[in-house]
Short mmCIF file of C-alpha atoms in Angstrom, two decimals:
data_model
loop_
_atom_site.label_atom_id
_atom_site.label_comp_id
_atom_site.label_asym_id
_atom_site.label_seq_id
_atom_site.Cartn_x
_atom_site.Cartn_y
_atom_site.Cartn_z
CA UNK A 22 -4.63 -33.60 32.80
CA UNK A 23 -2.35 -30.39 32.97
CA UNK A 24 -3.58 -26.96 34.17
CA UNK A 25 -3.17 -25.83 30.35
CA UNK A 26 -5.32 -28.86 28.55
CA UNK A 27 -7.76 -28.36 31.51
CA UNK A 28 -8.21 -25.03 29.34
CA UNK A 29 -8.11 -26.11 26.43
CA UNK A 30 -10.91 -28.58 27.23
CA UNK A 31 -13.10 -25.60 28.86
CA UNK A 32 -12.41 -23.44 25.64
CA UNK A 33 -13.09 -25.48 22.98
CA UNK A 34 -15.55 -28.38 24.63
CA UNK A 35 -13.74 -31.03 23.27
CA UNK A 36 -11.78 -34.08 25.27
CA UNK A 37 -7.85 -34.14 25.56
CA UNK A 38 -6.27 -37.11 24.00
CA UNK A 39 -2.48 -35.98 24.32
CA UNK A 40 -0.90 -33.04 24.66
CA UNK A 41 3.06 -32.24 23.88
CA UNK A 42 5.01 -29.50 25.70
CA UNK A 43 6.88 -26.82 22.93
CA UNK A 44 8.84 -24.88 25.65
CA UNK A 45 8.12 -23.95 29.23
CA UNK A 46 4.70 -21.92 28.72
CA UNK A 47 3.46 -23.20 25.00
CA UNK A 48 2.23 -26.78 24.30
CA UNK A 49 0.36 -28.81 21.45
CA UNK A 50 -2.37 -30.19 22.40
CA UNK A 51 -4.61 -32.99 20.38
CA UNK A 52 -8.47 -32.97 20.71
CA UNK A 53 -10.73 -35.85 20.49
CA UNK A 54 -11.96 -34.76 16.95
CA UNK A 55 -7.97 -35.15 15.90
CA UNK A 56 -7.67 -31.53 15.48
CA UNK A 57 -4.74 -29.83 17.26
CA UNK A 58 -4.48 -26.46 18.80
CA UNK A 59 -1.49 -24.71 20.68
CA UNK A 60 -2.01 -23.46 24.52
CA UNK A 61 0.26 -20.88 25.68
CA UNK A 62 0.83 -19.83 29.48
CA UNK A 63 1.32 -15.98 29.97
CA UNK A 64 3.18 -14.75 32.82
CA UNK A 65 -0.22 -12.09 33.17
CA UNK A 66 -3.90 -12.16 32.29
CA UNK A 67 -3.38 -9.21 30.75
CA UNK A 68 -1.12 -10.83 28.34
CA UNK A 69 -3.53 -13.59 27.32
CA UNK A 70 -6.41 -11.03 27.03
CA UNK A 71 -4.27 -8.23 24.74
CA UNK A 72 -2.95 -10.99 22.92
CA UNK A 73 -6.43 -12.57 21.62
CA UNK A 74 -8.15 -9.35 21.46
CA UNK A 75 -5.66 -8.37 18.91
CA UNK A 76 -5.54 -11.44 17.40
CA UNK A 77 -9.32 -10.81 16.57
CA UNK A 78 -8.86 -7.21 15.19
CA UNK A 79 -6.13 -8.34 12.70
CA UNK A 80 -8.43 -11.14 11.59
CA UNK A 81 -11.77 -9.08 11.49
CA UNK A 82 -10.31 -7.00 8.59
CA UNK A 83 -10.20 -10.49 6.56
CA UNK A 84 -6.53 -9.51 5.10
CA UNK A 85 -3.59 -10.75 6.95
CA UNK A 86 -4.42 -14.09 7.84
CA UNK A 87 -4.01 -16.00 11.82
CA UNK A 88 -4.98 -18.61 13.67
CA UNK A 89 -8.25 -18.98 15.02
CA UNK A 90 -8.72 -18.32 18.56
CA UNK A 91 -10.46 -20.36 20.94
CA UNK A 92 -10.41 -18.06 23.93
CA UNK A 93 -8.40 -17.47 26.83
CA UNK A 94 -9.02 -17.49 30.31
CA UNK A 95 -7.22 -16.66 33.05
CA UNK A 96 -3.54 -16.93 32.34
CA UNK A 97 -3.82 -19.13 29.24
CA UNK A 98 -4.72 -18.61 25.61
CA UNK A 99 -5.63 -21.20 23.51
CA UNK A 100 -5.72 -20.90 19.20
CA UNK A 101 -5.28 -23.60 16.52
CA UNK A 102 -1.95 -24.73 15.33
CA UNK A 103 -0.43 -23.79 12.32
CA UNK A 104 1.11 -26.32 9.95
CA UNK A 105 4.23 -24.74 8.75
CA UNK A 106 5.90 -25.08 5.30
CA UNK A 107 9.04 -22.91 3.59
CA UNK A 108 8.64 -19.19 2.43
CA UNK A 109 8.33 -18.89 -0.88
CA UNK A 110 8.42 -15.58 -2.91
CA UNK A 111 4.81 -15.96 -4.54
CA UNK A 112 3.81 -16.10 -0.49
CA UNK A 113 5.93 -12.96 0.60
CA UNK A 114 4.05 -10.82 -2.42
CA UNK A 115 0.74 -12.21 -1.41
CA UNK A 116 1.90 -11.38 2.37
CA UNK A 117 3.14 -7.88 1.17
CA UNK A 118 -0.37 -7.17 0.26
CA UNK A 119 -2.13 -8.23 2.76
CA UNK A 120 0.22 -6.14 5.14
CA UNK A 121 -1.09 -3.31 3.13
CA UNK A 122 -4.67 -3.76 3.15
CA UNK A 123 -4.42 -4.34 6.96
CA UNK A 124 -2.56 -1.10 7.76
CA UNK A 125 -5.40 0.88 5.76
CA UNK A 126 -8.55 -0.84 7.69
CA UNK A 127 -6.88 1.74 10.20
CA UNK A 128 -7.40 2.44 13.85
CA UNK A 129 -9.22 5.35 15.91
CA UNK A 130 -5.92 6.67 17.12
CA UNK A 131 -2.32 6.14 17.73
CA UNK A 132 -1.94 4.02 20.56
CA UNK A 133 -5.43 2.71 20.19
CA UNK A 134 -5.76 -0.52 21.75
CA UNK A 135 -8.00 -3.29 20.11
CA UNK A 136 -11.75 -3.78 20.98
CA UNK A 137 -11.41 -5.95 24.37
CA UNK A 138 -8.12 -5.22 24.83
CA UNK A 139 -6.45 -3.52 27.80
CA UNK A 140 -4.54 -0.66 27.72
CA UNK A 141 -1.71 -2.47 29.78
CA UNK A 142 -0.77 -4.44 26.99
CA UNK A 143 2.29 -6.35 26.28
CA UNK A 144 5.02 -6.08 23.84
CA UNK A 145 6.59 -9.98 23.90
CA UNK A 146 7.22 -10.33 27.79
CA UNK A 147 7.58 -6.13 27.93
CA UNK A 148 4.70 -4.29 29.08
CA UNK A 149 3.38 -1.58 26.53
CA UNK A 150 0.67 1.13 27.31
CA UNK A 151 -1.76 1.91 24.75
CA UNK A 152 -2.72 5.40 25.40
CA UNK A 153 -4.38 7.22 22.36
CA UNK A 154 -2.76 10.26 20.86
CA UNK A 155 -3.53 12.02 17.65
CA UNK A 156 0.03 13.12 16.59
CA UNK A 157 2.49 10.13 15.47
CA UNK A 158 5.82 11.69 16.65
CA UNK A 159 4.80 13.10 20.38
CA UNK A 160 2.80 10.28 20.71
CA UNK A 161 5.69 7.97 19.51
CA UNK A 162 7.85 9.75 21.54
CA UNK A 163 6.32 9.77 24.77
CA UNK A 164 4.69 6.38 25.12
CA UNK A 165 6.89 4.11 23.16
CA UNK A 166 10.22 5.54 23.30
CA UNK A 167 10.76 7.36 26.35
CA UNK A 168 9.36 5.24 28.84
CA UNK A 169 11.92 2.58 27.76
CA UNK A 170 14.65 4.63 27.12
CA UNK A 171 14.13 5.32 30.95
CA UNK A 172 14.38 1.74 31.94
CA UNK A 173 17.69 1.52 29.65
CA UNK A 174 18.94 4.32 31.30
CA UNK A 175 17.70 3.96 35.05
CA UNK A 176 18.76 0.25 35.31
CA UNK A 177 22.61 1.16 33.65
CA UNK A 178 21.79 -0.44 29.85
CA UNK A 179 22.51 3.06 28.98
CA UNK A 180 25.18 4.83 29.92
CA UNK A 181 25.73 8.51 31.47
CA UNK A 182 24.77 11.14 28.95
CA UNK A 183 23.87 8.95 26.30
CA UNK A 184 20.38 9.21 26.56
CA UNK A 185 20.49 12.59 25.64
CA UNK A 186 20.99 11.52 22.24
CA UNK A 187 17.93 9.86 22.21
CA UNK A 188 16.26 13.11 23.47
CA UNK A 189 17.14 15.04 21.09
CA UNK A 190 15.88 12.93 18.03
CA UNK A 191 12.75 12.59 19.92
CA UNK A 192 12.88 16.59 19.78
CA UNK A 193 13.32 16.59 16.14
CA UNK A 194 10.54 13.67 15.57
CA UNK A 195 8.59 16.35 13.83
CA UNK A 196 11.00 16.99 10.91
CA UNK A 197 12.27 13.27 11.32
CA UNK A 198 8.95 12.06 10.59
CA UNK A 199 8.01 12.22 6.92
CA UNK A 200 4.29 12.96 5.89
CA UNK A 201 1.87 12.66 8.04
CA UNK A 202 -0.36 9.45 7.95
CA UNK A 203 -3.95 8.28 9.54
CA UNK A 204 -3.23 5.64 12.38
CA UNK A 205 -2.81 2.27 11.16
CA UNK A 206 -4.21 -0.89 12.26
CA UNK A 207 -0.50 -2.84 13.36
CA UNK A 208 0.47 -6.17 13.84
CA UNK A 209 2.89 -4.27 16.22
CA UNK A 210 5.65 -6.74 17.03
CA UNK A 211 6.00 -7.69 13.34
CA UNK A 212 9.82 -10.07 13.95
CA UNK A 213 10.41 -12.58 11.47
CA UNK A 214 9.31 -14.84 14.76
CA UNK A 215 5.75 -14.17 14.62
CA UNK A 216 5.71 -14.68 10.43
CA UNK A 217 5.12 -18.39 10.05
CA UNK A 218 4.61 -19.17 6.46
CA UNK A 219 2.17 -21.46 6.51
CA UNK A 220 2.33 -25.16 4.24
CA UNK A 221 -1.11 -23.67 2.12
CA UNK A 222 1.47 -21.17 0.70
CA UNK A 223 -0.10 -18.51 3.17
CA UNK A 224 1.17 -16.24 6.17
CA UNK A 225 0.25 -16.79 8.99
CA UNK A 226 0.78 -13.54 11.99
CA UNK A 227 0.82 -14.75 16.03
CA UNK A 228 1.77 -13.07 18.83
CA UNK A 229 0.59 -9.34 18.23
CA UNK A 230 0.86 -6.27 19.89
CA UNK A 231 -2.05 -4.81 18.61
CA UNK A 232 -2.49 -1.09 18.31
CA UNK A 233 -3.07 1.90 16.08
CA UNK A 234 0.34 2.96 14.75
CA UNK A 235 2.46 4.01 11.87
CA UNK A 236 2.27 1.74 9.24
CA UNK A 237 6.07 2.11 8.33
CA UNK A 238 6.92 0.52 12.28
CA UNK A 239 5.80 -2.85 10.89
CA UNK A 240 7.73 -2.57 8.09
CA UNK A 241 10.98 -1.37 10.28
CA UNK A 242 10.51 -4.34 12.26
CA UNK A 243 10.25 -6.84 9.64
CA UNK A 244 13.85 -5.30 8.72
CA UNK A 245 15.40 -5.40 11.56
CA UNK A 246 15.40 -9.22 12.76
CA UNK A 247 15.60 -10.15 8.57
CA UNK A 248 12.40 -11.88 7.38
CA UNK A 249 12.63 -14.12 4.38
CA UNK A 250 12.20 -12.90 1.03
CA UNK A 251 11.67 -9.33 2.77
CA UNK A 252 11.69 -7.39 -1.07
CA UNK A 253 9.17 -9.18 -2.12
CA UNK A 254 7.36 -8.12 1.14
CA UNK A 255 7.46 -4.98 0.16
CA UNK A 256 7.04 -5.58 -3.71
CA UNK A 257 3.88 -6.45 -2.89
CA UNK A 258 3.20 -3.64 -0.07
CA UNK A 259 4.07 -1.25 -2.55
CA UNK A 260 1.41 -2.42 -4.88
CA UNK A 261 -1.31 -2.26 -2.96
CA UNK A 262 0.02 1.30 -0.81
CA UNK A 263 2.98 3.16 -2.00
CA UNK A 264 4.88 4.21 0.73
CA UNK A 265 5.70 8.14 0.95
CA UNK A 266 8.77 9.05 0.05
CA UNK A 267 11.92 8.27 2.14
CA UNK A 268 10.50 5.90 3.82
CA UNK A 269 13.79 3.84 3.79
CA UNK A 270 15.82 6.72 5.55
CA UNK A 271 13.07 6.61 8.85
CA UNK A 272 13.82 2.76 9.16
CA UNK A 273 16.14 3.13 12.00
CA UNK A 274 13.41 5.89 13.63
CA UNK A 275 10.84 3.37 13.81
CA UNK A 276 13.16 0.75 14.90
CA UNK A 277 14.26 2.52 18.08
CA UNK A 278 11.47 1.27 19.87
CA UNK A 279 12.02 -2.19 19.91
CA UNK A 280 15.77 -1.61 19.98
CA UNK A 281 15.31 -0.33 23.15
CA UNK A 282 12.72 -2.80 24.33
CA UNK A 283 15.60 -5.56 23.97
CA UNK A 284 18.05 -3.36 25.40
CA UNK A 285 16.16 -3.43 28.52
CA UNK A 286 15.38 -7.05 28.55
CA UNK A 287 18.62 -8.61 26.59
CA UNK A 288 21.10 -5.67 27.39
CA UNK A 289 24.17 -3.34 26.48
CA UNK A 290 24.18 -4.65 22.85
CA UNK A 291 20.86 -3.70 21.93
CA UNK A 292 21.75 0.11 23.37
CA UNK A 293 24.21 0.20 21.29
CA UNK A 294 22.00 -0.38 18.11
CA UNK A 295 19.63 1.97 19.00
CA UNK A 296 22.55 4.36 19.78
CA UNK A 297 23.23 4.09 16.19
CA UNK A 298 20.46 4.65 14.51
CA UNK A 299 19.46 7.65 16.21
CA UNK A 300 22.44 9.31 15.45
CA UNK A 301 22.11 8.20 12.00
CA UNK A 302 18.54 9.71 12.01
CA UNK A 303 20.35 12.74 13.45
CA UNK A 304 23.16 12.94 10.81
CA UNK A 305 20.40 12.86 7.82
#
């Protein structure tokens, strides 16, 4: 038996019967009871520990709906599969909602982590503090975008003097920001990746990175890697919360963030997009 179904044995006290690698640190494994739940190798604890203590915040608000989760230990988590079937619109407006109601079960601050969860979290294989802050755009600024545009910068991603333009929409956060909004309780790394639409007709969320934010970052990042039948999304969102006005023009502000997350892990092209839509914040 592998180091990972030696796990998944421990964390659900069932026998192994089989067990089917996915890609080089996620498998499928098969229990003796014929149920089948995924194990998934972190690179850090810490990973495995943010990642189910935020998948048991999302759930605990009984909106947005993922998979059940066994319990992780050490390096490895361990939660139930999800059988996967094709978006339809009827699931994104039934998603959209959901989205909603999450957001407004809130979070004690900006930056808050979730119960259990370390402040060292993890943002995909990036590394994210959670430090709490009670104003969106200096906390924004200073522990989501800075840090990284740092990295971009420090390690060549970005080039000489083009950080500054980054600076200076960090400067002008305040008036960039819209209304201001009670912390939000976020999925946080909200790609079309971690939306599996599940064969029930219901979404399923994996992979968080939980934390109290701005509920329109979600939103941004659904955008920016295209999620299916994103309008109705946000038909739905919309019904349950209306968003404040002008929402649309701070897209690109909340995007920056993980624009410049890839742009330190995947490189120049990334910088380039997040380039663009600060100065396109800047030009508004």
């Amino acid at each position: 038996m592998t180091a990972g179904a030696d796990v998944v044995a421990r964390l659900t006290g069932r026998a192994v019967t089989g067990e089917r690698p996915l890609s080089g640190g996620l498998a499928e494994v098969t229990l003796d009871d014929g149920r089948v739940v995924i194990v998934k190798r972190a690179d850090d604890p810490g990973a495995a520990r943010a990642e189910a203590a935020g998948l048991r915040w999302l759930a605990g608000t009984g909106t947005v709906r993922v998979p059940d989760v066994h319990g992780h230990y050490g390096n490895w988590l361990v939660v139930d599969r999800v059988m996967e079937g094709r978006p339809s619109r009827e699931a994104a407006v039934r998603f959209g909602r959901d989205l909603a109601a999450l957001h407004a079960a809130g979070a004690p601050a900006f930056g808050a982590p979730p119960p259990g969860g370390p402040a060292d979290a993890y943002i995909g294989l990036a590394p994210m503090r959670n430090e709490p802050g009670i104003d969106w755009p200096g906390w924004y600024a200073e522990h989501r975008v800075l840090p990284y545009l740092r990295r971009a910068a420090g390690q060549g991603t970005l080039r000489s003097g083009e950080a500054a333009v980054v600076e200076r929409l960090c400067e002008q956060l305040p008036q960039l920001a819209g209304p201001a909004e009670p912390p939000a309780r976020l999925h946080g790394d909200l790609w079309s990746g971690n939306v599996l639409w599940g064969a029930d007709g219901h979404v399923r969320l994996i992979d968080p990175a939980a934390h109290g934010g701005h509920r329109e970052t979600d939103l941004a990042m659904l955008r920016l890697f295209g999620c299916p039948h994103l309008e109705q999304v946000l038909d739905g969102y919309q019904e349950q919360a209306p968003l404040a006005g002008g929402w649309a023009d701070r897209v690109g502000v909340h995007q920056l963030f993980p624009l410049l997350v890839h742009a330190v892990l995947f490189g120049r092209s990334y910088a380039e997009q997040a380039l663009a839509v600060a100065r396109e914040a800047l030009a508004r």
